[in-house]
Short mmCIF file of C-alpha atoms and ligand atoms in Angstrom, two decimals:
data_model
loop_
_atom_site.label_atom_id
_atom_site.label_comp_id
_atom_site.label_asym_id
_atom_site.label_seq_id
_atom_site.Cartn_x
_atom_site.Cartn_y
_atom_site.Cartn_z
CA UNK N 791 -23.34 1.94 -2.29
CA UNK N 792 -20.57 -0.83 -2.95
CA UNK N 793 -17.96 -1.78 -1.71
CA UNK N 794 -15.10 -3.92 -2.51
CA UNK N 795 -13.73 -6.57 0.93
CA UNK N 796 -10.27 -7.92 0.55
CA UNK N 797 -7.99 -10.71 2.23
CA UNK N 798 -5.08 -9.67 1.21
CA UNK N 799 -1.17 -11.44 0.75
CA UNK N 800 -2.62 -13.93 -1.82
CA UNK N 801 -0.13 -15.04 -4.63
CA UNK N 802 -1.30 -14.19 -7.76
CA UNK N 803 -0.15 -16.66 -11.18
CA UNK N 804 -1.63 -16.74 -14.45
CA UNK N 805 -3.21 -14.19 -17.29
CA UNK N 806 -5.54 -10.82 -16.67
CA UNK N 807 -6.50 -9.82 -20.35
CA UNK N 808 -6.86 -6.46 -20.75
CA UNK N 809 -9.81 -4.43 -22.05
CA UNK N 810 -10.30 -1.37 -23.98
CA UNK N 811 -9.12 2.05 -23.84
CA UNK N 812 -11.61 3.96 -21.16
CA UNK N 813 -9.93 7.27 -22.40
CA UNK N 814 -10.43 6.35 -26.14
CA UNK N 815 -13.72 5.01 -26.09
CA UNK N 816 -15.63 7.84 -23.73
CA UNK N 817 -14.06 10.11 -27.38
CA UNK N 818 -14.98 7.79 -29.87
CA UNK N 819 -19.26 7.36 -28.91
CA UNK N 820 -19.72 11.12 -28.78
CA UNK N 821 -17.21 11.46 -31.83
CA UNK N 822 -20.52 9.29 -33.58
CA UNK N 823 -22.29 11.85 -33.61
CA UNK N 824 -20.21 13.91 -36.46
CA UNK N 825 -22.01 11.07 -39.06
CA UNK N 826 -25.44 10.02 -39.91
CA UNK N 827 -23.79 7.08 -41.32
CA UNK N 828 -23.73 3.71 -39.02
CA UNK N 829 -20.61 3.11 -36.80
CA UNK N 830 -19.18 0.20 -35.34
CA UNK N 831 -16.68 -0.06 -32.71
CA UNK N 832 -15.08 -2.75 -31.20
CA UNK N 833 -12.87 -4.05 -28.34
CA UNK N 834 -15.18 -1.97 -26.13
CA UNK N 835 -15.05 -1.85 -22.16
CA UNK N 836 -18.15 -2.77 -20.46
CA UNK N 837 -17.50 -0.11 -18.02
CA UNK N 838 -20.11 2.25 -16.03
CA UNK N 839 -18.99 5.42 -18.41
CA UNK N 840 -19.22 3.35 -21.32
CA UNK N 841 -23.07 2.40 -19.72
CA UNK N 842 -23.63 6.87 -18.92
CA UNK N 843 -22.42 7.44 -22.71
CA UNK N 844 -24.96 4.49 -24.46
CA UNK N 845 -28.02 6.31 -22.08
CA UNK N 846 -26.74 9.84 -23.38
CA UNK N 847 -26.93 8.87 -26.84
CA UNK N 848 -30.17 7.34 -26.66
CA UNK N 849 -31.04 10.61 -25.09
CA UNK N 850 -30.15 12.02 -27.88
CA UNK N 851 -31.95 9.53 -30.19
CA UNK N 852 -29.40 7.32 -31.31
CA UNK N 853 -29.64 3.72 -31.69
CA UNK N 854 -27.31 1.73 -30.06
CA UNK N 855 -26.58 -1.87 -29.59
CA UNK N 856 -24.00 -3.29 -27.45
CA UNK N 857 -23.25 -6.84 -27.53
CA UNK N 858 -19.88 -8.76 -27.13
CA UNK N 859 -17.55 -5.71 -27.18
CA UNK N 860 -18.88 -4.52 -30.26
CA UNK N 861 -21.08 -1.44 -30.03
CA UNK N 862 -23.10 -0.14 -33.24
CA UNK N 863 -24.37 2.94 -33.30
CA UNK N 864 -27.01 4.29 -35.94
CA UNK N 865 -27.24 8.28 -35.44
CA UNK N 866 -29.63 8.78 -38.50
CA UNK N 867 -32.38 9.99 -36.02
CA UNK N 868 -30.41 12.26 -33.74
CA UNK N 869 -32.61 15.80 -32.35
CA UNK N 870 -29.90 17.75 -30.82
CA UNK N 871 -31.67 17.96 -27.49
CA UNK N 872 -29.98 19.67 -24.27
CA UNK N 873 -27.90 16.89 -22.79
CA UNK N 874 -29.58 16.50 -18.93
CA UNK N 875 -27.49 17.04 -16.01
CA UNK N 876 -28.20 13.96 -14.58
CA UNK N 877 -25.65 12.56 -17.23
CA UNK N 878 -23.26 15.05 -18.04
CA UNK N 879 -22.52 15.85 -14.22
CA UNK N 880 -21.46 12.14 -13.96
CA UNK N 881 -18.82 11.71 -16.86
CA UNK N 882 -16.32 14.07 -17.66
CA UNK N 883 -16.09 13.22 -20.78
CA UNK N 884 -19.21 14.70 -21.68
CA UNK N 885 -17.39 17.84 -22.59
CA UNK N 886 -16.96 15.66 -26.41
CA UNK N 887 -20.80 16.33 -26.65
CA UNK N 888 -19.67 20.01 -27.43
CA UNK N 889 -17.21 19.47 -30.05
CA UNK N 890 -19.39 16.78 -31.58
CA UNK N 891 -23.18 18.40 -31.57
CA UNK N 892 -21.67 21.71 -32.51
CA UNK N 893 -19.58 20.61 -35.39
CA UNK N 894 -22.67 18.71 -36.72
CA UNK N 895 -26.31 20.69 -35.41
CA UNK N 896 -23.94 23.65 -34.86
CA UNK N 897 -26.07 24.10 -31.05
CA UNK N 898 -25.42 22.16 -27.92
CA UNK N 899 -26.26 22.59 -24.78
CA UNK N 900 -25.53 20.72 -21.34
CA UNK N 901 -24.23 20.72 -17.67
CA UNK N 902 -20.80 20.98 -16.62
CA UNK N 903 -18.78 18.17 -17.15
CA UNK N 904 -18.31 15.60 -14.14
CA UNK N 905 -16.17 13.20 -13.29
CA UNK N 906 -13.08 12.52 -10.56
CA UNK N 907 -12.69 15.62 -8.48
CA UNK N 908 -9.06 15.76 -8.54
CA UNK N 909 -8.57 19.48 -8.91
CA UNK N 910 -9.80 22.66 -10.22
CA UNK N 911 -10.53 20.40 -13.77
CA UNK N 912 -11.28 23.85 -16.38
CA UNK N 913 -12.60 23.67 -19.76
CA UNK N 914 -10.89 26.97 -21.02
CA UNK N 915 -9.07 25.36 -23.35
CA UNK N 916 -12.26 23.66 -25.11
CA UNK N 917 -14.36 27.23 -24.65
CA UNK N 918 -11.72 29.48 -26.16
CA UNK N 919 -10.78 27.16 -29.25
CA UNK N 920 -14.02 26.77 -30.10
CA UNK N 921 -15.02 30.21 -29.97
CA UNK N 922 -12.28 31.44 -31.82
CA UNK N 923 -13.51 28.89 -34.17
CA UNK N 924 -16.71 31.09 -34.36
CA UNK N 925 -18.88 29.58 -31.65
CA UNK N 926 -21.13 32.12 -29.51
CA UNK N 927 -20.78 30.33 -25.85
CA UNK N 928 -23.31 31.27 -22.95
CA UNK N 929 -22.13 30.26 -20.02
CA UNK N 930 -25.44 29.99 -17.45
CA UNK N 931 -25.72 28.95 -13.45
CA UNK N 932 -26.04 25.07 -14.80
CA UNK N 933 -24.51 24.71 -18.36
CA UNK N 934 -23.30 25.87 -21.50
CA UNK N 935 -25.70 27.08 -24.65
CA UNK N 936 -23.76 27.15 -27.75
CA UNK N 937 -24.47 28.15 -31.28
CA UNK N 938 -21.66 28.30 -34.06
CA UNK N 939 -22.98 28.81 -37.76
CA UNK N 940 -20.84 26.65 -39.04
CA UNK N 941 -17.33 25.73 -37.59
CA UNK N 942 -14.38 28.21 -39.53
CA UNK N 943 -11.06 26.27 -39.55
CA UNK N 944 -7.94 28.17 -37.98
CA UNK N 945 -4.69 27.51 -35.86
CA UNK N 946 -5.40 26.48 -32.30
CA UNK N 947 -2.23 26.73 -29.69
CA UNK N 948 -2.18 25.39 -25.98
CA UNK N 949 -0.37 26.73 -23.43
CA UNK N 950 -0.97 22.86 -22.17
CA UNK N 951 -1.08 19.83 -24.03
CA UNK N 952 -4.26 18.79 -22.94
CA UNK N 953 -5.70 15.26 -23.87
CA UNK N 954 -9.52 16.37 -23.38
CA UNK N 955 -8.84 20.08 -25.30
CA UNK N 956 -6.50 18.18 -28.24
CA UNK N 957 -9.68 15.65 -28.88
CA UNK N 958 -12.69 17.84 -28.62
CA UNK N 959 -10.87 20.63 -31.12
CA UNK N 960 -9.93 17.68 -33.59
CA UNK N 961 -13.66 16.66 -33.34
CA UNK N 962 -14.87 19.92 -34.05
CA UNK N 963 -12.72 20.68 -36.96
CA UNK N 964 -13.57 17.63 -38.56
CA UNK N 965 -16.60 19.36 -40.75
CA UNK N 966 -15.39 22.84 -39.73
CA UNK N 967 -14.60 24.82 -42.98
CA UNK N 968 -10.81 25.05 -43.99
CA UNK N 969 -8.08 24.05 -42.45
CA UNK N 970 -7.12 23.28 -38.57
CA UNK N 971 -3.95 23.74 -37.33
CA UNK N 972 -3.55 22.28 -33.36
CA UNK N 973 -0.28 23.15 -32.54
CA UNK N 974 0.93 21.82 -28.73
CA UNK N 975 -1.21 18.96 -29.11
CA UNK N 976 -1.40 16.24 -26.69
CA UNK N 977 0.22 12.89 -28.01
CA UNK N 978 -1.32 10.80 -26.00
CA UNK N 979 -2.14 7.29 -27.96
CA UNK N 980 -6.11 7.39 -27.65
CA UNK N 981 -6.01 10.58 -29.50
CA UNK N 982 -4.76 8.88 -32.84
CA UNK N 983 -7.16 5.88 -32.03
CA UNK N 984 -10.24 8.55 -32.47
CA UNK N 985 -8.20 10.26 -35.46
CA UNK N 986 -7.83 6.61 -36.80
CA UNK N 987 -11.78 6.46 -35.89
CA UNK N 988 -12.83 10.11 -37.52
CA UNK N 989 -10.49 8.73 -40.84
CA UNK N 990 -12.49 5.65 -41.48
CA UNK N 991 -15.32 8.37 -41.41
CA UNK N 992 -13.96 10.17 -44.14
CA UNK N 993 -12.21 12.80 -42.26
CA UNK N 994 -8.83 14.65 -43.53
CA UNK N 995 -6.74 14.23 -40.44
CA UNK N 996 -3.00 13.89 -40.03
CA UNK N 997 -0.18 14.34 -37.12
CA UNK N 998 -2.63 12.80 -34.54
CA UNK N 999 -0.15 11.65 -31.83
CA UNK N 1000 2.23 14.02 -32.46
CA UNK N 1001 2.29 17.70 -31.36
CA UNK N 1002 1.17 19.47 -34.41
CA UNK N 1003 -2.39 17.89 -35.60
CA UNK N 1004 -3.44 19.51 -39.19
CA UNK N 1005 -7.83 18.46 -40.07
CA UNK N 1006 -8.62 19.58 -43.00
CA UNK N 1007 -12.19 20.49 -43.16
CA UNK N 1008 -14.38 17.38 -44.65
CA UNK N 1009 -18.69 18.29 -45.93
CA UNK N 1010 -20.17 15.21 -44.73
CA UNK N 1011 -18.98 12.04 -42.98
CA UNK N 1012 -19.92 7.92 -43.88
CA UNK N 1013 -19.99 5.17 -41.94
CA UNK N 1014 -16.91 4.70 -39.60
CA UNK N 1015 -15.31 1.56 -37.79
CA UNK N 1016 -12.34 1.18 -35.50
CA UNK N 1017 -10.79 -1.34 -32.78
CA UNK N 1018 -10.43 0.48 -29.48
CA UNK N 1019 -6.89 0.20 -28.33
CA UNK N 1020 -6.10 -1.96 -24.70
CA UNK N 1021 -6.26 0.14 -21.83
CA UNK N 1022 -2.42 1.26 -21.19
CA UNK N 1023 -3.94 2.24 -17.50
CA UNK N 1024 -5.36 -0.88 -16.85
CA UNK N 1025 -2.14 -2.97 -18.07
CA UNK N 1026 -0.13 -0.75 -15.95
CA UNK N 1027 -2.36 -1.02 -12.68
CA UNK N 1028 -1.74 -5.51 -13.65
CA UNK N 1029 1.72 -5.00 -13.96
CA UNK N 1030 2.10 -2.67 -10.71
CA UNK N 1031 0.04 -5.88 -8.52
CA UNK N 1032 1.77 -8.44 -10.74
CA UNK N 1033 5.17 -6.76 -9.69
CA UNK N 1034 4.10 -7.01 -5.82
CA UNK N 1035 2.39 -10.49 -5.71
CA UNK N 1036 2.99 -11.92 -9.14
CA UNK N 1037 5.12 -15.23 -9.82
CA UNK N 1038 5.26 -15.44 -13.78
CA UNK N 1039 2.25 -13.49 -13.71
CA UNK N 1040 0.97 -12.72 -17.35
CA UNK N 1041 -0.72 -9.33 -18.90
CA UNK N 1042 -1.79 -10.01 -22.41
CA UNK N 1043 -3.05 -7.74 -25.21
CA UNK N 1044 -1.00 -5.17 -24.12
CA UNK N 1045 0.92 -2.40 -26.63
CA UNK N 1046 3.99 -2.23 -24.57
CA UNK N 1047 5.27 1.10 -26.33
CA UNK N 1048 2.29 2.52 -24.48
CA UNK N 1049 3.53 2.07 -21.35
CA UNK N 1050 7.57 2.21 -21.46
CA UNK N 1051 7.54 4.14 -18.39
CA UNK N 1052 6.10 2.64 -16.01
CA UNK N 1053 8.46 -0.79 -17.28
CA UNK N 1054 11.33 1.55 -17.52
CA UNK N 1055 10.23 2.24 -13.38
CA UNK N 1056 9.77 -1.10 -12.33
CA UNK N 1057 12.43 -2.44 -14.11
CA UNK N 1058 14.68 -0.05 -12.22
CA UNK N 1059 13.10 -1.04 -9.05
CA UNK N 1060 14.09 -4.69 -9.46
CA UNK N 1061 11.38 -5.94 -11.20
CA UNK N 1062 11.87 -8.78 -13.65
CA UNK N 1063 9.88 -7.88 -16.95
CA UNK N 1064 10.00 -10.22 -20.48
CA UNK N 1065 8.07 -8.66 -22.88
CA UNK N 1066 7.04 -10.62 -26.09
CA UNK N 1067 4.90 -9.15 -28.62
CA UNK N 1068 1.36 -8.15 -26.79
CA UNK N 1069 2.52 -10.49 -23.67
CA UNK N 1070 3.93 -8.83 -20.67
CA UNK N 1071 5.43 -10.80 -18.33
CA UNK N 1072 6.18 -9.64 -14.38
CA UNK N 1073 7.26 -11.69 -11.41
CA UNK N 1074 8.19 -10.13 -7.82
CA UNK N 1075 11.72 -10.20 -6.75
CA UNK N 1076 12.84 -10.69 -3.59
CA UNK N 1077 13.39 -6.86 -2.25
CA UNK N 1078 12.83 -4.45 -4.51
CA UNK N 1079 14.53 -0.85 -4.67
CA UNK N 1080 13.53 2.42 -4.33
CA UNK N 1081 12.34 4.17 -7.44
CA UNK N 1082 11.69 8.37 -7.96
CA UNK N 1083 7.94 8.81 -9.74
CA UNK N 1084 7.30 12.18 -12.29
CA UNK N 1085 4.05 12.32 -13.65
CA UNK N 1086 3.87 13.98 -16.73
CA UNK N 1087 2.56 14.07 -20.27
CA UNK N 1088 2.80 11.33 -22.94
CA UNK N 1089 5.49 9.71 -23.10
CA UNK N 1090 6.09 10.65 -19.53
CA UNK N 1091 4.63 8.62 -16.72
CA UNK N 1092 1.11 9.00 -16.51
CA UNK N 1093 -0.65 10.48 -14.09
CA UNK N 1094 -3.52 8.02 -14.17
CA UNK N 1095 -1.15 5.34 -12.75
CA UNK N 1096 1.01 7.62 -10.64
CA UNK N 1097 -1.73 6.49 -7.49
CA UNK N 1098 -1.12 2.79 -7.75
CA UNK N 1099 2.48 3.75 -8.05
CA UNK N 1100 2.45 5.20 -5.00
CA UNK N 1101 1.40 2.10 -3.07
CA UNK N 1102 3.83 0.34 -4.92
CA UNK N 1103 6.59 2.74 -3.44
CA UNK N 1104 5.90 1.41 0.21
CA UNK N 1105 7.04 -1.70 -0.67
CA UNK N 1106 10.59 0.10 -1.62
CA UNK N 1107 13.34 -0.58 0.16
CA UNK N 1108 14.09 3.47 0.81
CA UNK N 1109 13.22 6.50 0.19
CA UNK N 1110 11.41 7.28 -3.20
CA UNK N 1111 10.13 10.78 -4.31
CA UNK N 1112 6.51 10.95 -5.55
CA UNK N 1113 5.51 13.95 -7.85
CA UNK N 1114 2.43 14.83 -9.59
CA UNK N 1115 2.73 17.73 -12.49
CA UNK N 1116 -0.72 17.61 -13.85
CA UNK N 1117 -3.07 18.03 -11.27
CA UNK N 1118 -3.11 19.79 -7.82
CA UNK N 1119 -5.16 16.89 -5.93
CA UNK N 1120 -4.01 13.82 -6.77
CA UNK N 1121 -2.39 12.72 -3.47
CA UNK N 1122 -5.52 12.48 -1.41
CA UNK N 1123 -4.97 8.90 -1.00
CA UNK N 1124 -2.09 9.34 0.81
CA UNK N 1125 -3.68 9.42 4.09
CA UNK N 1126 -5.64 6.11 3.48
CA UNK N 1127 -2.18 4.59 2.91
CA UNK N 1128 -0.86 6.03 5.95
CA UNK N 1129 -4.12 4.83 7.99
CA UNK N 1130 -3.06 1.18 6.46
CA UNK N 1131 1.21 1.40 8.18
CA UNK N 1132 2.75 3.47 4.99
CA UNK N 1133 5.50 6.28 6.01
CA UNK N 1134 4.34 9.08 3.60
CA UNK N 1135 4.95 12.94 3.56
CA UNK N 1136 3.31 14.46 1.59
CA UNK N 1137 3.69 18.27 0.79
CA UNK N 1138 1.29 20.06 -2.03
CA UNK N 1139 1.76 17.57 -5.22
CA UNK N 1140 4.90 15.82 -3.80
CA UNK N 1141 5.25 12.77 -1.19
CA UNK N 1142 8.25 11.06 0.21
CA UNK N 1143 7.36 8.03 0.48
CA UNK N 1144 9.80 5.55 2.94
CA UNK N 1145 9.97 2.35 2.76
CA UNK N 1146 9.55 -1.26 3.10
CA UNK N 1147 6.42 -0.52 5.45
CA UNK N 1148 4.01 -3.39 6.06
CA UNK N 1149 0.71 -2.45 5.25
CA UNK N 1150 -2.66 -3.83 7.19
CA UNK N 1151 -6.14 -4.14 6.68
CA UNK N 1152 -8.31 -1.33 6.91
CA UNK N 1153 -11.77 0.18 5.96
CA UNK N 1154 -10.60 2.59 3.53
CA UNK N 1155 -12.23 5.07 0.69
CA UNK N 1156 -11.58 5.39 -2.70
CA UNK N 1157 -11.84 8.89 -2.81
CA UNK N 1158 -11.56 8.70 -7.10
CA UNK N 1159 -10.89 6.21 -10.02
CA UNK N 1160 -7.02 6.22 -9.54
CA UNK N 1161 -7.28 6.62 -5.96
CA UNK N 1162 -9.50 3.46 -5.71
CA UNK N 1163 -6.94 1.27 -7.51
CA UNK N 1164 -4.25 2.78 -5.55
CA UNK N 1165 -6.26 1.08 -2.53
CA UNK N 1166 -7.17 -1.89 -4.26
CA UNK N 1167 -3.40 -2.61 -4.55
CA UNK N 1168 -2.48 -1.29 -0.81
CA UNK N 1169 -5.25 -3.77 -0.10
CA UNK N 1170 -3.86 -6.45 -2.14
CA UNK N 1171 -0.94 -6.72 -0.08
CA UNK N 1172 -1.71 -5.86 3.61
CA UNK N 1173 -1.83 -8.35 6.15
CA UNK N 1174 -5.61 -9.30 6.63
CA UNK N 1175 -8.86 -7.30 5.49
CA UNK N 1176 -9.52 -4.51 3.90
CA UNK N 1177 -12.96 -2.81 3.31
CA UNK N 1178 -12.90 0.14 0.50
CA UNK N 1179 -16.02 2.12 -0.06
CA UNK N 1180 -16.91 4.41 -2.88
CA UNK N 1181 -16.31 1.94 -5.00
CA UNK N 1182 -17.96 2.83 -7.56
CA UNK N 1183 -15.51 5.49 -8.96
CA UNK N 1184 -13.27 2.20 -9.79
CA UNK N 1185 -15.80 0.16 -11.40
CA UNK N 1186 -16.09 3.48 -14.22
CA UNK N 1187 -12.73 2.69 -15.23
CA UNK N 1188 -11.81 -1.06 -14.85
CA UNK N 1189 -13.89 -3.59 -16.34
CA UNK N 1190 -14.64 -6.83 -14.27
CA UNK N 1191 -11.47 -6.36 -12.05
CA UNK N 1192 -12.57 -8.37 -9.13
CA UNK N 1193 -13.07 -11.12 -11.48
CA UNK N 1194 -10.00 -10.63 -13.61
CA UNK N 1195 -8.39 -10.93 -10.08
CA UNK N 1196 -9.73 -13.66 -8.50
CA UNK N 1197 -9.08 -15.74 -11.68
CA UNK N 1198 -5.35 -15.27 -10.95
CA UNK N 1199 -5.64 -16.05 -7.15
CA UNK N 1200 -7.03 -12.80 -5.19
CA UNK N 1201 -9.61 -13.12 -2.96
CA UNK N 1202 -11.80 -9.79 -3.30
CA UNK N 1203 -15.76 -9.73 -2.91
CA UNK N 1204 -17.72 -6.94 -4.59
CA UNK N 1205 -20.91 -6.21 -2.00
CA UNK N 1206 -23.34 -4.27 -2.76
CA UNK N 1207 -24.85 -2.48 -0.21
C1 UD1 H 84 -7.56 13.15 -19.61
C2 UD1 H 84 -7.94 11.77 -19.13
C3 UD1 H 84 -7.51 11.58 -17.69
C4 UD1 H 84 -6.03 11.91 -17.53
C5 UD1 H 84 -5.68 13.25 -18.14
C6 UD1 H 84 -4.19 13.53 -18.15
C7 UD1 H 84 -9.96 11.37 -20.41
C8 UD1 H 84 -11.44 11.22 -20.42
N1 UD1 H 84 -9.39 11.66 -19.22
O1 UD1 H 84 -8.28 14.06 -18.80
O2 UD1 H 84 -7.77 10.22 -17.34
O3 UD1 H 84 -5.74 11.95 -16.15
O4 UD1 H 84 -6.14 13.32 -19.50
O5 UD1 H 84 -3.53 12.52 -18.81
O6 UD1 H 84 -9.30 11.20 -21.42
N2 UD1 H 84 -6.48 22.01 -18.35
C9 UD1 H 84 -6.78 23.35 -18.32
N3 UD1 H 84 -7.76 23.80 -19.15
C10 UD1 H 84 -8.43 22.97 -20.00
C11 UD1 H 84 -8.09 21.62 -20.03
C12 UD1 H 84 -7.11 21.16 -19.19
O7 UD1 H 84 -6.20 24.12 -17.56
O8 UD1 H 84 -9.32 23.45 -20.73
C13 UD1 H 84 -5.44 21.49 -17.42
C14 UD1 H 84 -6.07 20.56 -16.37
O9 UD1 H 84 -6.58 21.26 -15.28
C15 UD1 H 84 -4.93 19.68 -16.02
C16 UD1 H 84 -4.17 19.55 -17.32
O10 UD1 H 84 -4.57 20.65 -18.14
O11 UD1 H 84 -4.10 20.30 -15.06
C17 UD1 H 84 -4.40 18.24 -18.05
O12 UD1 H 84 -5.74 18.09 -18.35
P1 UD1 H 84 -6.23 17.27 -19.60
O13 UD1 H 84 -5.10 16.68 -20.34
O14 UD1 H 84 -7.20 18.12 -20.34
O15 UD1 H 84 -7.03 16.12 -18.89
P2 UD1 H 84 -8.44 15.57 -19.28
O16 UD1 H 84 -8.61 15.58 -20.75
O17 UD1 H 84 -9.48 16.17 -18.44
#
């Protein structure tokens, strides 16, 4: 078990880099396995669901190097072997592993998808598309057993624009025959980073990141290369503890476009922003006002940041109103907040949150990945220590955070227990 100890109130000045996309790169290795061909990708996190997704593919008898950010990946030995639970339980993003091994072996089978229990989390989406696109789906106690014979290209709509859904039909289509049409597609921007990724492949894909996708059915796929783009979360979670403890406090290799709402937010909270080029720039002002949070779809706030938003809203001078669209659990942090001095209602997927309260130390739990940055930044700025456990759910999605910290002035230790 690990957990992360923190003295909190330090000032922070000077540059946190950020890393790859998580949410592009857990796509992009199981997207591999469309091509025999070699891949390279780049820019990549060294995160613990990067680390599940390299074992999975060896699994699966790939070979895979990863050195300096740059994996390669050499899939001209893959046996479509049953994916064990011991993986697929961990990651959510195993749920790619369909789209991919079906598209390609046409037969996959695994475990239920894991990852951050932060509501009721269905597949449907994936299941019905791809059976419509001819799959035969078996749905056991443990897992899925699917067999398609061959892929048959059609219109796909969703009542949701879901990111997970979006990718994993546009994987599948990829050597599907004829044409696929995904219409309500999620525009999220790691979803044209893998449709940049399937392209240099050789696949016929166009509209990725907007709401119609069109893939035009492709025989075979080559080799394939692509830079993963920075991690829009991570820059935003920087900028939210740059906002509350920064002084010229610098997040570089960022694509500001990706996050305009969350500057949009801060801005409007008081927060001095200069953006220039992939340099974002964030100092704390002296009070700062009270802002109301939506989470929604791309371009709309993001629900991955709306937790470390909500410790940020403590520090408002007021009343701000907190609400979550996308998923029914995402406020169980709320009461860790409240443990630490916050003044938080919360009712369902909506918290009023009052403010300025003056947060202390306490021993705390990061009950998921977002949650566990929310409490990394509570912890950040309470008056003397905080302990979080569970830890681990942040280290899937950050990459070297305590060090990236403690390089601009935090004072966080990382124990492992
Ligand atoms: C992805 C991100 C996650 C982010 C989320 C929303 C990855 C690996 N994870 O998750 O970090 O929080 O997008 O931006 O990219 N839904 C269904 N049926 C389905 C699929 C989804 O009802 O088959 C619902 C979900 O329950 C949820 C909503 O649609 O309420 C959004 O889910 P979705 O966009 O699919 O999220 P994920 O792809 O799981």
């Amino acid at each position: 078990m690990k957990k992360l100890v923190i003295e909190g109130k330090r000032d922070l000045k000077g540059e946190v880099h950020i890393s790859g996309a998580k949410n592009s790169v857990v796509a992009l290795i199981p997207a591999t396995i469309l091509t025999r061909g070699k891949c390279i990708i780049r820019n990549v996190p060294d995160i613990s669901d990067v680390r599940m997704l390299i074992s999975m593919m060896r699994e699966l008898g790939s070979v895979v190097t990863f050195e300096n950010e740059i994996l390669t990946i050499d899939n001209s030995n893959v046996n479509p072997t049953c994916i064990s639970e011991e993986y697929a339980s961990k990651i959510r993003a195993s749920y790619y592993f369909m789209g991919s091994l079906l598209g390609r072996y046409h037969h996959a089978e695994m475990s239920f998808p894991g990852g951050c229990v932060i509501g009721s989390r269905p597949i449907d989406f994936h299941i019905n598309s791809f059976k419509k696109m001819g799959a035969k789906i078996e749905e056991k106690f443990d897992g899925f057993i699917m067999n398609v014979d061959g892929f048959k290209g059609i219109d796909i709509f969703f009542d949701f624009p879901s990111v997970g859904a979006t990718v994993n039909v546009m994987i599948a289509a990829v050597l599907a025959k004829g044409t696929t049409r995904i219409v309500n597609a999620a525009r999220e921007p790691e979803i044209e980073n893998v449709a940049d990724f399937l392209i240099s492949m050789g696949a016929k894909i166009t509209g990725a990141g907007s709401g119609t996708i069109i893939i035009e059915g492709v025989e075979n796929l080559g080799d394939g290369e692509i830079d993963v783009i920075p991690d829009r979360i991570e820059a935003g979670t920087y900028l939210i503890i740059g906002s509350l403890l920064g002084t010229d406090f610098k997040v570089t290799g960022v694509i500001e476009e990706h996050i305009t709402s969350l500057i949009s937010k801060l801005k409007d909270a008081g927060v001095s922003i200069d953006v220039n080029g992939s340099t974002i720039k964030v100092s704390k002002p002296d009070r700062l006002k009270p802002v109301n949070i939506k989470t929604t779809v791309y371009p709309g706030f993001p629900t991955d940041l709306g937790q470390p938003m909500s410790t940020f809203l403590t520090q408002c001078e007021g009343e701000s109103l907190f609400e979550e669209t996308i998923y029914e659990n995402r406020l169980r942090h709320i009461p860790h907040l409240n443990n630490m001095g916050a003044d938080i209602k919360a009712f369902d997927k909506t918290a009023i949150i009052k403010g300025k309260t003056d947060l202390v130390g306490r021993k705390v739990k990061a009950t998921d990945l977002r949650a566990g940055a929310s409490m990394l930044v509570a912890g950040m700025i309470a008056d003397g220590t905080t302990t979080i456990y569970n830890i681990e759910h942040l280290l899937r999605g950050y990459e070297r955070i305590v060090s990236k910290l403690n390089n601009v002035g935090a004072n966080i230790k990382l124990i492992d227990e």
